[in-house]
XYZ file of C-alpha atoms in Angstrom:
203
model
C 0.000 0.000 0.000
C 2.800 2.445 0.754
C 5.033 1.686 -2.241
C 2.984 0.333 -5.160
C 2.680 2.529 -8.238
C 0.106 0.155 -9.769
C -1.769 -1.501 -6.878
C -4.190 -3.199 -9.259
C -1.376 -5.592 -10.148
C -1.774 -7.123 -6.690
C -5.475 -7.756 -7.268
C -4.716 -9.158 -10.720
C -2.178 -11.537 -9.150
C -4.768 -12.765 -6.646
C -7.223 -13.411 -9.482
C -4.646 -15.179 -11.650
C -3.545 -17.464 -8.826
C -7.114 -17.969 -7.558
C -5.935 -16.755 -4.160
C -8.647 -14.123 -4.320
C -10.917 -16.759 -2.774
C -8.904 -16.393 0.437
C -10.422 -12.902 0.767
C -14.169 -13.505 0.333
C -15.173 -9.876 0.905
C -12.942 -8.791 -1.971
C -13.831 -11.828 -4.102
C -17.511 -10.866 -3.789
C -16.779 -7.677 -5.733
C -15.508 -9.724 -8.687
C -18.248 -9.904 -11.338
C -20.644 -7.938 -9.088
C -22.504 -5.896 -11.748
C -22.895 -2.135 -11.957
C -25.008 0.210 -14.084
C -22.979 0.623 -17.301
C -24.038 4.265 -17.666
C -22.209 5.192 -14.464
C -19.656 2.378 -14.538
C -18.765 1.463 -18.133
C -15.538 -0.127 -16.869
C -17.373 -3.219 -15.599
C -17.779 -4.969 -12.265
C -17.137 -3.578 -8.785
C -13.686 -5.139 -8.489
C -12.595 -3.787 -11.884
C -13.733 -0.347 -10.719
C -11.812 -0.791 -7.470
C -8.634 -1.701 -9.347
C -8.831 1.457 -11.447
C -9.557 3.487 -8.314
C -6.533 2.100 -6.479
C -4.229 2.967 -9.384
C -5.719 6.472 -9.396
C -5.220 6.723 -5.626
C -1.518 5.889 -6.003
C -1.143 8.763 -8.462
C -3.075 11.106 -6.172
C -0.845 10.098 -3.251
C 2.257 10.908 -5.311
C 0.828 14.236 -6.436
C -0.258 15.273 -2.927
C 2.865 13.825 -1.246
C 0.825 11.428 0.889
C 3.290 9.112 2.591
C 3.626 6.468 5.292
C 0.549 5.606 7.316
C -1.472 8.314 5.582
C -0.860 6.615 2.242
C -1.843 3.243 3.709
C -5.092 4.762 4.980
C -5.847 6.228 1.553
C -5.146 3.002 -0.311
C -7.136 0.805 2.074
C -10.054 3.253 2.091
C -10.149 3.207 -1.699
C -9.862 -0.570 -1.757
C -12.818 -0.852 0.630
C -14.967 2.064 -0.504
C -17.375 -0.112 -2.530
C -16.980 -3.323 -0.547
C -20.653 -3.039 0.431
C -21.908 -3.107 -3.166
C -22.243 -6.894 -3.593
C -24.465 -7.053 -0.499
C -26.700 -4.262 -1.810
C -26.801 -5.167 -5.507
C -30.337 -5.140 -6.935
C -32.245 -4.137 -10.047
C -34.713 -1.273 -9.881
C -38.077 -1.103 -11.629
C -36.324 0.044 -14.806
C -34.081 -3.022 -14.790
C -30.961 -1.044 -13.879
C -28.441 -2.169 -11.273
C -28.436 -0.180 -8.036
C -26.519 -0.350 -4.747
C -28.595 1.576 -2.250
C -26.839 2.394 1.054
C -23.709 0.514 -0.012
C -21.463 2.994 1.821
C -23.016 2.392 5.248
C -23.509 -1.332 4.622
C -19.862 -1.566 3.638
C -18.521 -0.252 6.958
C -18.807 -3.490 8.998
C -17.714 -5.530 5.968
C -14.637 -3.337 5.584
C -13.915 -3.602 9.295
C -14.069 -7.397 9.157
C -11.814 -7.493 6.089
C -9.241 -5.109 7.547
C -9.116 -7.065 10.797
C -8.652 -10.296 8.830
C -5.538 -8.931 7.082
C -4.065 -7.645 10.345
C -4.513 -3.913 9.797
C -3.638 -1.852 12.871
C -6.709 -0.715 14.846
C -5.605 2.915 14.446
C -5.626 2.537 10.670
C -9.009 0.810 10.697
C -10.413 3.649 12.793
C -9.304 6.130 10.131
C -10.409 4.059 7.134
C -13.978 3.261 8.178
C -15.306 6.863 8.210
C -13.870 7.351 4.717
C -15.795 4.295 3.520
C -18.944 5.529 5.230
C -18.743 9.056 3.825
C -17.364 8.592 0.308
C -20.839 9.369 -1.083
C -21.340 12.332 1.263
C -23.475 15.269 0.092
C -24.283 13.501 -3.182
C -27.892 14.685 -3.028
C -26.821 18.335 -2.786
C -25.743 20.359 -5.802
C -22.122 21.539 -5.474
C -23.120 25.213 -5.401
C -25.510 24.485 -2.514
C -22.919 22.868 -0.230
C -22.603 25.123 2.798
C -20.172 25.697 5.643
C -22.607 23.884 7.922
C -22.608 20.837 5.647
C -18.808 20.725 5.640
C -18.467 21.240 9.406
C -20.888 18.392 10.065
C -19.105 16.185 7.567
C -15.770 16.899 9.220
C -17.151 15.844 12.600
C -18.620 12.635 11.164
C -15.195 11.706 9.805
C -13.806 11.185 13.290
C -10.069 10.480 13.013
C -10.105 10.990 9.228
C -10.011 14.384 7.516
C -11.731 16.271 4.721
C -8.526 16.201 2.670
C -8.382 12.417 2.941
C -12.041 12.083 2.012
C -11.612 14.309 -1.046
C -8.703 12.125 -2.187
C -10.891 9.020 -1.844
C -13.698 10.757 -3.747
C -11.311 11.772 -6.536
C -9.994 8.215 -6.839
C -13.576 6.972 -7.008
C -14.437 9.408 -9.812
C -11.235 8.513 -11.664
C -11.936 4.767 -11.644
C -14.586 4.703 -14.363
C -12.885 4.715 -17.770
C -13.609 5.945 -20.358
C -15.466 8.563 -18.267
C -13.348 11.609 -17.317
C -10.896 11.405 -14.423
C -10.273 13.999 -11.750
C -11.868 15.721 -8.800
C -15.637 16.106 -9.058
C -17.370 19.460 -8.552
C -18.836 18.089 -5.322
C -15.430 17.077 -3.942
C -13.881 20.380 -4.983
C -16.689 22.352 -3.338
C -16.215 20.425 -0.092
C -12.448 20.999 -0.109
C -12.739 24.685 -1.001
C -15.070 25.372 1.907
C -12.965 23.257 4.273
C -9.898 25.297 3.360
C -11.785 28.542 3.940
C -12.742 27.228 7.381
C -9.204 25.864 7.918
C -10.570 22.419 8.762
C -9.338 20.411 5.771
C -6.859 18.591 8.018
C -8.452 19.114 11.426
C -11.768 19.288 13.227
C -13.935 22.411 13.660
C -13.122 24.185 16.895
């Protein structure tokens, strides 16, 4: 997590060797379908692989190192781990994953414990999984200081800056759709910087 420039190679290795079965929570994402309009890249695990590679580039760009980089990579790896459990077709026959972020929190916790992640890291990763869809129902121009303060508090030991990096990796993991930071993520970060809480909690 702290050194890979192409983390998806690790997932590919697990698939090639069939060792992916040793990690059932990750294996469940393999071939778990997604709506092709929003995820033309394919299944949840394929999306996650693209996201992890994007996260490595973001970490290099933002000089995220050490434990902080581990937190970012594990959060991105686990951000959609709740999708297989919430996969369903709506009345229009399209795949949906309602509440996958919140459902994914205990699944991510179980997975991280199973691979021996330090409790401090788990404590930082889980809020990022829970909040990676934060403020999705609000238009970027309507995101307020109050929204961002509340979001910062919900993140616990994680920060707005870390969440925005996870959100950017998520957006960037859907080729051939455009990569980069979404308007929502940028609005959150801009307000957090104005409040000086991008890396800390509101006083």
